[in-house]
Coordinates of C-alpha atoms in Angstrom, one line a residue:
Chain A
M10 CA 105.6 115.5 71.1
L11 CA 102.7 112.8 70.9
Q12 CA 100.9 112.6 74.2
I13 CA 99.1 109.3 75.3
F14 CA 96.6 109.6 78.0
I15 CA 96.2 106.4 80.1
C16 CA 93.3 106.1 82.4
V17 CA 94.5 104.9 85.9
G18 CA 91.1 105.4 87.4
S19 CA 89.7 102.3 89.6
S20 CA 87.9 100.6 86.6
C21 CA 90.6 100.8 84.2
H22 CA 93.1 99.9 86.8
L23 CA 91.3 96.6 87.4
K24 CA 91.1 95.9 83.8
G25 CA 95.0 96.2 83.7
S26 CA 96.2 99.9 83.0
Y27 CA 99.2 99.4 85.2
Q28 CA 100.4 96.7 83.1
I29 CA 99.7 98.6 80.0
I30 CA 101.8 101.3 81.1
K31 CA 104.7 98.9 81.7
I32 CA 104.2 97.5 78.4
F33 CA 104.0 100.8 76.6
E34 CA 107.1 102.1 78.5
E35 CA 109.0 99.1 77.4
L36 CA 107.9 99.6 73.7
I37 CA 108.8 103.2 73.9
R38 CA 112.3 102.2 75.1
A39 CA 112.8 99.6 72.5
N40 CA 111.8 101.7 69.7
K41 CA 113.6 104.9 71.1
L42 CA 110.6 107.1 71.1
Q43 CA 111.6 108.8 74.4
D44 CA 111.5 112.2 72.4
K45 CA 108.4 111.5 70.4
V46 CA 106.1 110.1 72.9
E47 CA 105.0 111.1 76.3
L48 CA 102.9 108.9 78.6
K49 CA 100.4 110.7 80.8
A50 CA 98.1 109.7 83.5
S51 CA 94.5 110.5 84.0
F52 CA 91.9 109.6 86.4
C53 CA 88.9 108.8 84.0
L54 CA 88.8 109.9 80.3
G55 CA 85.1 109.7 80.3
H56 CA 85.3 107.0 77.8
C57 CA 84.4 103.9 80.2
T58 CA 83.7 101.3 77.6
G59 CA 85.1 98.0 76.5
G60 CA 89.0 97.9 77.4
V61 CA 91.5 100.1 79.3
S62 CA 90.7 103.6 78.4
V63 CA 93.7 105.1 76.4
K64 CA 93.7 108.3 74.2
V65 CA 96.2 109.0 71.5
G66 CA 96.3 112.5 70.7
D67 CA 92.5 113.1 70.3
D68 CA 91.6 109.4 69.3
F69 CA 90.8 106.8 71.7
L70 CA 92.3 103.2 71.2
E71 CA 89.3 100.8 71.1
D72 CA 89.1 97.7 73.2
L73 CA 92.6 97.6 74.5
T74 CA 93.6 95.0 76.7
V75 CA 96.9 93.6 78.3
S76 CA 97.1 91.1 75.6
N77 CA 96.7 93.1 72.7
A78 CA 98.5 96.3 74.2
K79 CA 101.8 95.6 71.9
E80 CA 99.9 95.1 68.9
K81 CA 97.8 98.2 69.2
F82 CA 100.9 100.2 70.1
E83 CA 102.4 99.1 66.9
E84 CA 99.5 99.5 64.8
Y85 CA 98.2 103.0 66.1
I86 CA 101.0 104.8 67.8
I87 CA 103.9 103.9 65.7
R88 CA 101.8 104.4 62.5
K89 CA 100.7 108.0 63.7
L90 CA 104.4 108.8 64.4
D91 CA 105.5 107.7 60.8
Chain B
M220 CA 70.3 100.0 111.7
R221 CA 71.2 103.2 113.3
L222 CA 73.4 105.2 111.1
F223 CA 74.8 107.5 113.9
D224 CA 76.3 106.9 117.5
T225 CA 74.4 109.8 119.0
E226 CA 71.4 111.9 118.3
V227 CA 73.6 115.0 118.7
Q228 CA 75.2 113.8 115.3
E229 CA 71.7 113.3 114.1
L230 CA 70.6 116.7 115.0
K231 CA 73.8 118.0 113.1
Y232 CA 73.0 115.9 110.3
K233 CA 69.2 117.0 109.9
I234 CA 70.4 120.8 109.9
I235 CA 72.8 120.2 107.2
Y236 CA 70.4 118.3 105.2
E237 CA 67.9 121.0 105.3
L238 CA 70.2 123.5 104.4
V239 CA 71.5 121.4 101.3
R240 CA 67.8 121.2 100.5
L241 CA 67.4 125.1 100.8
E242 CA 70.6 125.8 98.7
L243 CA 69.4 123.4 95.8
Q244 CA 66.3 125.2 95.7
G245 CA 67.9 128.4 95.5
K246 CA 66.4 129.5 98.8
V247 CA 69.2 129.5 101.3
D248 CA 68.4 132.9 102.4
R249 CA 65.3 131.5 104.0
A250 CA 67.7 129.3 106.3
F251 CA 67.6 131.2 109.4
Y252 CA 63.7 131.4 109.3
E253 CA 62.7 127.9 108.0
I254 CA 65.2 125.4 109.5
P255 CA 64.9 126.2 113.2
R256 CA 61.0 125.9 112.7
R257 CA 61.2 122.6 111.2
I258 CA 63.7 121.2 113.6
A259 CA 61.6 122.6 116.5
P260 CA 58.1 122.6 115.2
G261 CA 56.5 122.8 118.9
P262 CA 54.2 123.2 120.7
N263 CA 56.4 121.2 123.1
A264 CA 60.1 121.4 123.5
T265 CA 62.1 118.1 123.1
M266 CA 65.4 119.3 123.9
R267 CA 65.6 122.3 125.9
C268 CA 63.3 124.2 128.3
C269 CA 61.1 125.7 125.3
I270 CA 61.0 125.8 121.7
Y271 CA 62.2 129.3 121.4
K272 CA 65.4 128.4 123.1
E273 CA 65.7 125.1 121.0
R274 CA 65.2 127.4 117.9
A275 CA 67.8 130.0 119.0
I276 CA 70.3 127.1 119.2
V277 CA 69.3 125.8 115.9
Q278 CA 70.2 129.2 114.4
E279 CA 73.6 129.1 116.2
R280 CA 74.1 125.7 114.6
L281 CA 73.3 126.8 111.2
K282 CA 75.9 129.6 111.4
N283 CA 78.7 126.8 111.9
A284 CA 76.9 124.7 109.2
M285 CA 77.4 127.7 106.9
G286 CA 81.1 127.9 107.8
D287 CA 80.7 131.1 109.7
G288 CA 84.0 132.3 110.9
S289 CA 83.1 135.5 112.5
I290 CA 84.0 134.6 116.0
S291 CA 87.3 132.9 115.2
D292 CA 88.9 130.9 112.4
N293 CA 89.1 127.8 114.5
V294 CA 86.9 125.1 112.9
V295 CA 85.7 123.9 116.3
Q296 CA 83.3 126.4 118.0
V297 CA 81.2 126.5 121.4
I298 CA 77.6 127.5 121.0
D299 CA 77.4 129.1 124.3
I300 CA 73.7 129.4 124.6
A301 CA 73.7 125.4 124.2
C302 CA 76.3 125.0 126.9
D303 CA 74.5 125.3 130.2
E304 CA 73.5 121.8 131.3
C305 CA 76.8 120.6 132.9
P306 CA 76.9 120.5 136.6
V307 CA 78.4 123.7 138.1
E308 CA 80.1 122.2 140.9
H309 CA 83.6 120.3 140.2
F310 CA 83.3 118.1 143.3
K311 CA 80.2 117.0 145.2
V312 CA 79.4 115.2 148.5
T313 CA 76.9 112.3 147.6
E314 CA 74.4 110.5 149.8
T315 CA 77.4 108.0 150.6
C316 CA 78.6 110.5 153.4
R317 CA 78.1 108.9 156.6
G318 CA 78.5 112.0 158.7
C319 CA 81.5 110.5 160.4
I320 CA 83.4 112.2 163.2
A321 CA 86.9 111.9 161.7
H322 CA 86.2 114.7 159.4
R323 CA 89.3 114.0 157.3
C324 CA 87.7 116.0 154.5
L325 CA 87.5 119.0 156.6
S326 CA 91.4 118.6 157.8
V327 CA 92.9 118.4 154.3
C328 CA 91.0 121.2 152.8
P329 CA 93.5 124.1 152.2
V330 CA 90.8 126.7 151.8
G331 CA 88.4 125.9 154.6
A332 CA 85.6 125.3 151.9
I333 CA 84.1 122.2 154.0
S334 CA 81.6 122.6 156.7
F335 CA 79.0 120.2 158.1
E336 CA 75.2 120.6 158.0
N337 CA 73.1 117.9 159.9
K338 CA 76.5 116.0 160.5
K339 CA 76.9 115.7 156.7
A340 CA 79.8 117.5 154.7
R341 CA 79.2 120.4 152.3
I342 CA 81.4 122.0 150.0
D343 CA 81.3 125.7 149.7
N344 CA 81.8 126.3 145.8
E345 CA 82.7 129.9 146.2
K346 CA 85.9 129.0 148.4
C347 CA 86.5 125.6 146.6
I348 CA 89.7 125.6 144.6
E349 CA 89.0 122.0 143.0
C350 CA 92.2 120.4 144.4
G351 CA 90.3 117.1 144.9
K352 CA 92.1 116.6 148.4
C353 CA 88.8 115.9 150.2
M354 CA 87.8 113.3 147.7
N355 CA 91.1 111.4 148.2
A356 CA 90.8 111.9 151.8
C357 CA 87.3 110.5 152.5
P358 CA 87.1 106.9 153.7
Y359 CA 83.8 106.2 152.2
K360 CA 84.6 107.8 148.8
A361 CA 81.6 109.8 149.3
I362 CA 83.1 112.8 147.3
T363 CA 82.7 112.6 143.6
E364 CA 84.3 114.5 140.9
N365 CA 82.5 116.0 138.0
I366 CA 84.6 116.7 134.9
R367 CA 82.8 118.0 132.1
P368 CA 82.8 115.6 129.1
C369 CA 84.3 118.2 126.8
I370 CA 87.3 118.9 129.3
R371 CA 87.6 115.0 129.9
G372 CA 87.8 114.5 126.1
C373 CA 90.1 117.4 125.2
K374 CA 93.7 115.9 125.7
A375 CA 95.3 119.0 124.3
G376 CA 94.0 120.9 127.5
A377 CA 92.4 123.6 125.4
I378 CA 89.0 123.8 127.3
S379 CA 88.4 125.9 130.6
I380 CA 85.0 127.2 131.9
D381 CA 84.5 131.0 132.1
K382 CA 82.8 132.9 135.0
N383 CA 79.4 132.3 133.5
K384 CA 80.0 128.4 133.6
K385 CA 80.3 128.0 130.1
A386 CA 83.0 126.2 128.1
V387 CA 85.8 128.3 126.3
I388 CA 88.2 127.0 123.9
S389 CA 91.6 128.4 123.7
D390 CA 92.6 128.9 120.1
E391 CA 96.2 128.9 121.2
K392 CA 96.2 125.6 122.6
C393 CA 93.2 124.0 120.5
I394 CA 94.4 121.3 117.9
E395 CA 91.0 121.1 116.2
C396 CA 90.8 117.4 116.5
G397 CA 87.1 117.8 117.5
A398 CA 87.0 115.4 120.5
C399 CA 84.9 117.9 122.4
V400 CA 82.6 117.9 119.4
Y401 CA 82.1 114.1 119.7
N402 CA 82.0 114.1 123.5
C403 CA 79.7 117.0 124.6
P404 CA 76.2 115.3 125.2
F405 CA 74.5 118.6 124.3
G406 CA 76.1 119.2 121.1
A407 CA 77.1 122.5 122.5
I408 CA 80.7 122.3 120.7
T409 CA 80.3 121.7 116.9
D410 CA 82.5 121.7 113.9
R411 CA 82.1 124.6 110.9
S412 CA 80.8 123.0 107.9
F413 CA 81.9 123.9 104.3
V414 CA 79.3 121.9 102.6
L415 CA 77.8 124.9 100.7
D416 CA 81.2 125.4 99.1
A417 CA 81.3 121.8 98.0
I418 CA 77.7 122.2 96.4
R419 CA 78.9 125.3 94.6
I420 CA 82.1 123.7 93.4
L421 CA 80.1 120.9 92.0
R422 CA 77.3 123.1 90.4
D423 CA 79.6 125.6 89.0
S424 CA 81.5 122.8 87.1
D425 CA 78.6 122.7 84.8
G426 CA 78.6 119.0 84.8
G427 CA 82.2 118.8 84.4
K428 CA 82.0 121.2 81.2
K429 CA 83.9 124.0 83.0
Y430 CA 86.2 122.0 85.1
K431 CA 86.3 118.4 86.5
V432 CA 85.6 117.8 90.2
Y433 CA 87.3 114.8 92.0
A434 CA 86.3 113.2 95.2
A435 CA 89.4 112.3 97.4
L436 CA 87.9 109.5 99.5
A437 CA 89.6 108.6 102.8
P438 CA 90.5 105.1 103.6
S439 CA 88.4 105.1 106.9
I440 CA 85.4 105.0 104.5
V441 CA 85.7 101.1 105.2
S442 CA 84.0 101.1 108.5
Q443 CA 81.4 103.8 107.5
F444 CA 78.3 103.7 105.6
S445 CA 77.5 100.1 106.9
Y446 CA 74.1 100.0 105.0
A447 CA 75.8 100.3 101.6
K448 CA 79.0 99.0 99.7
I449 CA 81.7 101.4 99.1
E450 CA 81.2 100.7 95.6
Q451 CA 77.8 102.3 96.0
I452 CA 79.0 105.3 97.8
V453 CA 81.3 105.7 94.8
A454 CA 78.4 105.4 92.5
G455 CA 76.5 107.9 94.5
L456 CA 79.3 110.4 94.4
K457 CA 79.3 110.1 90.7
E458 CA 75.7 110.9 90.8
M459 CA 76.4 114.2 92.7
G460 CA 78.4 115.3 89.9
F461 CA 82.1 114.2 90.8
H462 CA 83.8 113.3 87.7
A463 CA 86.1 110.6 89.5
V464 CA 86.6 109.2 92.9
V465 CA 90.1 108.6 94.0
E466 CA 91.5 106.7 97.0
V467 CA 93.3 109.2 99.7
A468 CA 95.2 105.9 100.4
L469 CA 97.2 106.5 96.9
G470 CA 98.4 109.6 98.7
A471 CA 99.3 107.7 101.6
D472 CA 101.3 105.3 99.5
M473 CA 103.1 108.2 98.0
V474 CA 103.7 109.8 101.4
A475 CA 105.0 106.6 102.9
A476 CA 107.7 106.4 100.3
K477 CA 108.9 109.8 100.8
E478 CA 108.8 109.6 104.4
A479 CA 111.0 106.4 104.4
G480 CA 113.5 108.4 102.4
E481 CA 113.5 111.3 104.7
L482 CA 113.8 109.0 107.8
A483 CA 116.8 107.3 106.3
E484 CA 118.4 110.7 105.5
K485 CA 117.6 112.3 108.8
G486 CA 117.7 109.6 111.4
F487 CA 114.9 110.7 113.5
L488 CA 111.4 111.8 112.4
T489 CA 107.8 112.4 113.5
S490 CA 105.0 111.7 111.1
S491 CA 103.0 114.8 109.6
C492 CA 99.9 112.9 108.3
C493 CA 97.7 114.1 111.2
P494 CA 97.3 117.8 111.3
S495 CA 96.2 117.9 114.9
F496 CA 99.3 116.1 116.0
V497 CA 101.5 118.5 114.1
K498 CA 99.5 121.3 115.7
Y499 CA 100.2 119.7 119.0
I500 CA 104.1 119.6 118.4
E501 CA 104.1 123.1 117.3
I502 CA 102.1 124.4 120.3
N503 CA 103.6 122.2 123.2
Y504 CA 107.0 121.0 122.0
P505 CA 108.2 123.8 119.3
E506 CA 111.9 122.4 119.8
L507 CA 110.9 119.3 118.2
K508 CA 109.2 121.1 115.1
R509 CA 112.5 120.6 113.2
H510 CA 111.9 116.7 113.5
V511 CA 108.4 116.9 111.9
S512 CA 108.4 115.2 108.6
G513 CA 108.5 117.8 105.6
N514 CA 106.1 115.8 103.8
V515 CA 102.4 116.9 103.2
S516 CA 99.5 114.8 104.2
P517 CA 98.1 112.1 102.0
M518 CA 95.2 114.4 101.3
V519 CA 97.5 117.0 100.0
E520 CA 99.8 114.6 98.3
L521 CA 96.8 113.1 96.4
S522 CA 95.3 116.5 95.5
R523 CA 98.6 117.7 94.2
F524 CA 99.0 114.6 92.1
I525 CA 95.3 114.9 90.7
K526 CA 96.1 118.5 89.6
L527 CA 99.3 117.3 87.7
T528 CA 97.0 115.1 85.7
D529 CA 94.5 117.8 85.2
E530 CA 95.4 121.1 85.6
S531 CA 91.8 122.7 85.9
A532 CA 90.7 120.0 88.3
K533 CA 88.9 120.8 91.7
V534 CA 89.4 118.3 94.5
I535 CA 87.0 117.9 97.3
F536 CA 88.4 115.6 100.4
I537 CA 85.8 113.4 102.2
G538 CA 86.9 111.8 105.4
P539 CA 86.3 111.5 109.1
C540 CA 88.3 114.4 110.3
I541 CA 87.7 117.8 111.5
S542 CA 91.2 118.9 111.7
K543 CA 91.4 118.6 107.8
K544 CA 88.8 121.4 107.5
S545 CA 91.7 123.6 109.1
E546 CA 94.5 122.0 107.2
Y547 CA 92.8 122.5 103.7
R548 CA 92.5 126.3 104.4
K549 CA 96.2 127.1 105.6
K550 CA 97.7 129.5 103.6
E551 CA 100.7 127.7 102.5
L552 CA 98.5 125.1 101.0
S553 CA 96.2 127.4 99.3
G554 CA 94.7 126.0 96.0
I555 CA 95.7 122.5 96.5
V556 CA 92.5 121.0 98.1
D557 CA 89.3 123.0 97.2
C558 CA 87.1 121.9 100.0
V559 CA 86.9 119.3 102.9
I560 CA 83.7 117.4 104.0
T561 CA 83.2 114.7 106.5
F562 CA 81.4 111.6 106.3
E563 CA 78.7 113.1 108.4
E564 CA 78.2 115.9 105.9
L565 CA 78.4 113.5 102.9
Q566 CA 75.5 111.5 104.4
A567 CA 73.4 114.9 104.5
L568 CA 74.5 115.8 101.0
L569 CA 73.3 112.5 99.5
D570 CA 70.1 112.4 101.5
G571 CA 69.6 116.3 100.4
M572 CA 70.2 115.3 96.9
D573 CA 67.7 112.4 96.9
I574 CA 70.5 110.1 96.1
D575 CA 69.6 106.6 97.5
V576 CA 73.1 104.7 97.3
E577 CA 71.5 101.4 98.3
K578 CA 69.7 101.3 95.1
L579 CA 72.6 102.1 92.8
E580 CA 74.8 99.8 91.1
G581 CA 78.4 99.8 92.6
Q582 CA 81.4 101.4 90.9
S583 CA 84.9 100.1 91.5
L584 CA 87.2 101.9 93.9
D585 CA 90.9 100.7 93.6
N586 CA 93.8 103.1 93.4
A587 CA 96.1 102.2 96.3
S588 CA 98.3 99.4 98.0
Y589 CA 97.3 97.6 101.0
Y590 CA 99.8 99.9 102.9
G591 CA 98.2 103.0 101.6
R592 CA 94.9 101.6 102.9
I593 CA 95.8 100.7 106.3
F594 CA 96.9 104.3 107.0
A595 CA 93.4 104.7 108.5
R596 CA 94.2 103.0 111.4
S597 CA 96.8 103.6 114.3
G598 CA 100.3 101.5 113.4
G599 CA 99.5 101.5 109.7
L600 CA 101.8 104.4 108.7
S601 CA 104.6 102.9 110.8
E602 CA 103.9 99.5 108.9
A603 CA 104.0 101.2 105.6
V604 CA 107.3 103.1 106.2
T605 CA 108.9 100.0 107.6
H606 CA 107.7 98.1 104.6
F607 CA 109.2 100.6 102.2
V608 CA 112.5 101.0 103.9
K609 CA 112.9 97.1 103.8
E610 CA 111.7 96.9 100.1
E611 CA 114.1 99.6 99.0
N612 CA 117.0 98.6 101.3
L613 CA 117.2 102.1 102.6
G614 CA 119.8 100.9 105.0
I615 CA 118.1 101.7 108.4
E616 CA 116.1 99.9 110.9
V617 CA 112.7 101.4 111.4
N618 CA 112.0 101.2 115.2
A619 CA 108.8 103.2 115.6
E620 CA 106.8 104.4 118.5
V621 CA 103.2 104.3 117.6
C622 CA 101.1 106.6 119.3
D623 CA 97.5 106.2 119.6
G624 CA 95.8 109.3 120.7
I625 CA 97.3 112.4 122.0
E626 CA 97.9 111.3 125.5
Q627 CA 100.3 108.7 124.0
C628 CA 101.7 111.3 121.7
R629 CA 102.4 113.4 124.7
I630 CA 104.4 110.9 126.6
A631 CA 106.4 110.0 123.4
L632 CA 107.1 113.8 122.6
L633 CA 108.1 114.6 126.3
K634 CA 110.6 111.6 126.3
A635 CA 111.9 112.7 122.8
S636 CA 112.3 116.3 124.0
K637 CA 114.5 115.0 126.9
G638 CA 116.5 112.6 124.5
K639 CA 114.9 109.7 126.5
L640 CA 113.0 108.3 123.6
D641 CA 114.7 105.0 122.5
K642 CA 113.0 105.0 118.9
N643 CA 113.9 106.8 115.6
F644 CA 110.2 107.4 114.3
I645 CA 107.1 108.8 116.0
E646 CA 103.7 108.0 114.5
G647 CA 101.3 110.3 116.0
M648 CA 97.3 110.2 115.5
A649 CA 95.2 112.5 117.5
C650 CA 92.4 110.2 117.5
E651 CA 92.4 107.1 119.5
G652 CA 92.3 104.1 117.1
G653 CA 93.5 106.4 114.2
C654 CA 91.4 108.0 111.5
I655 CA 88.8 105.1 111.7
N656 CA 87.8 106.9 115.1
G657 CA 87.9 110.4 113.7
A658 CA 85.5 112.8 115.4
A659 CA 83.2 113.1 112.3
C660 CA 82.9 109.5 111.5
L661 CA 79.3 108.3 111.4
H662 CA 80.0 105.7 114.1
H663 CA 82.8 104.7 115.9
G664 CA 83.4 101.0 116.9
L665 CA 85.9 98.4 117.9
K666 CA 85.6 96.2 114.8
N667 CA 86.7 98.9 112.7
R668 CA 90.3 98.1 112.9
A669 CA 89.8 94.5 111.8
E670 CA 87.8 95.9 108.8
V671 CA 90.6 98.3 107.7
D672 CA 93.1 95.2 107.3
R673 CA 90.4 93.3 105.5
Y674 CA 89.9 96.0 103.1
G675 CA 93.6 96.5 102.7
K676 CA 94.0 93.0 101.6
Q677 CA 91.5 93.5 98.9
A678 CA 93.7 96.1 97.2
T679 CA 95.1 94.7 94.0
E680 CA 98.5 96.2 94.7
R681 CA 100.2 94.6 97.6
K682 CA 103.4 96.8 97.7
I683 CA 103.8 100.5 97.7
K684 CA 106.3 100.6 94.8
D685 CA 103.4 98.9 92.6
T686 CA 101.3 102.2 92.9
L687 CA 104.5 104.6 92.5
L688 CA 104.7 103.9 88.8
L689 CA 102.1 106.5 88.6
N690 CA 104.6 109.1 89.5
R691 CA 106.5 108.5 86.1
L692 CA 103.3 109.7 84.3
V693 CA 103.3 113.2 85.6
D694 CA 105.5 116.2 85.7
I695 CA 106.4 116.1 89.3
N696 CA 108.6 119.2 88.9
K697 CA 105.6 120.9 88.0

């Protein structure tokens, strides 16, 4: 199971982490990844730079925003699963 | 700008501030010698008859500031040597007595406690049973009643006066709301503090390497620390060593949703957010205990949630509430909240650690919805539950009795116990106005209520269900 930690602390929340949760949930459903990917909440991942802080396994997704969330998901998460 | 309402609060603050300094210097064992001398340096006394008594009282305050529970586990304690300035007589004949010839006071006194000296009435306090009949009988209103501020403030009826004329708290009746702490003009009743525990939890985290410490900040923060922005307080907390600061209002969102469901299921409910209100029911209306919501308080709900996201987390609640210090130490809640400190104590911690929040760049705080934030004032909880019931079409009409302060709680509970309350939900808050007037607020003000609503409207999330999506990202069954 690949764990994706999404920062829901104040700063990331204001940058759109709740929308990213919804986008990721939708992508997990659409790609039928429910058994492979698990979304987890965290109040501050200690990586408060650029975009919304999201950790996939041990790596951070850099500069993640609501507008590039779908792209990043496909690029990093789906590729990681392959 | 004055930080506190009273100098009693300031005195409590100074003692905790000094204690924090000594603890950080590793010299806390010197506290009982050094702090009394710093507070009362002499040569002249400023508060009591002499500096020796002042210092002795400071030592008693220190014991409480260090959390000493040797007298009883109650978080509210009387400092008996500090309780000796209130007038002894309950009823007193004043100068207004004209020395009339009707002597109604004498006629109504059931115990013959009234006599006349130089034509004026006099009360024999040995005989007086404090019934007040003389006061009501006097055509000149020349007899006045002295009620000690602690007794007047205690709506739970837990304070009496012993044979030495000192206040005594009945642990069986006390709901630990702290009204007497705020009301005693001599600071002779005080709340035990667990600031040393908070410092040690932060220090032992080794800068977050061993475990992370989370600050759970109560929504009533909005009307406090008027000299700085909330964002600056958040930055100050991070400076102190907290890993993250989370709004307790998020816990309130979660509680409101569960409470709405519970109300729909059971049909009649009382709130359970205020631990003093719950305790008041347990003591005075045990037959209604089964109607108390089974939900935990927002503080406990949020703490549990944080620990679902981070197993090794430690959570310190920061709020206006003395009663929470009792709640978090309950056996059945053990291990959920790791420490509770008040706004008064937070100020002493910030200053003791030389953190000047006014100079810090603010950091955002935004975790909860409008409804979670308005829990801080009376009526907010009912509005939140009503909103969620409507939003989710839970099929009932919420008809809430909003009880602002223990006196209103008492009336509603009395009606409910006789089956004469025409409502299906009782919101009970022990402090008048709600948590924004909590006993350990830095200051208490009328405009606080409007500030809560304004702050609520600044929340990104307008609806409770918007924040509930977080529940999908933890394993609630854990």
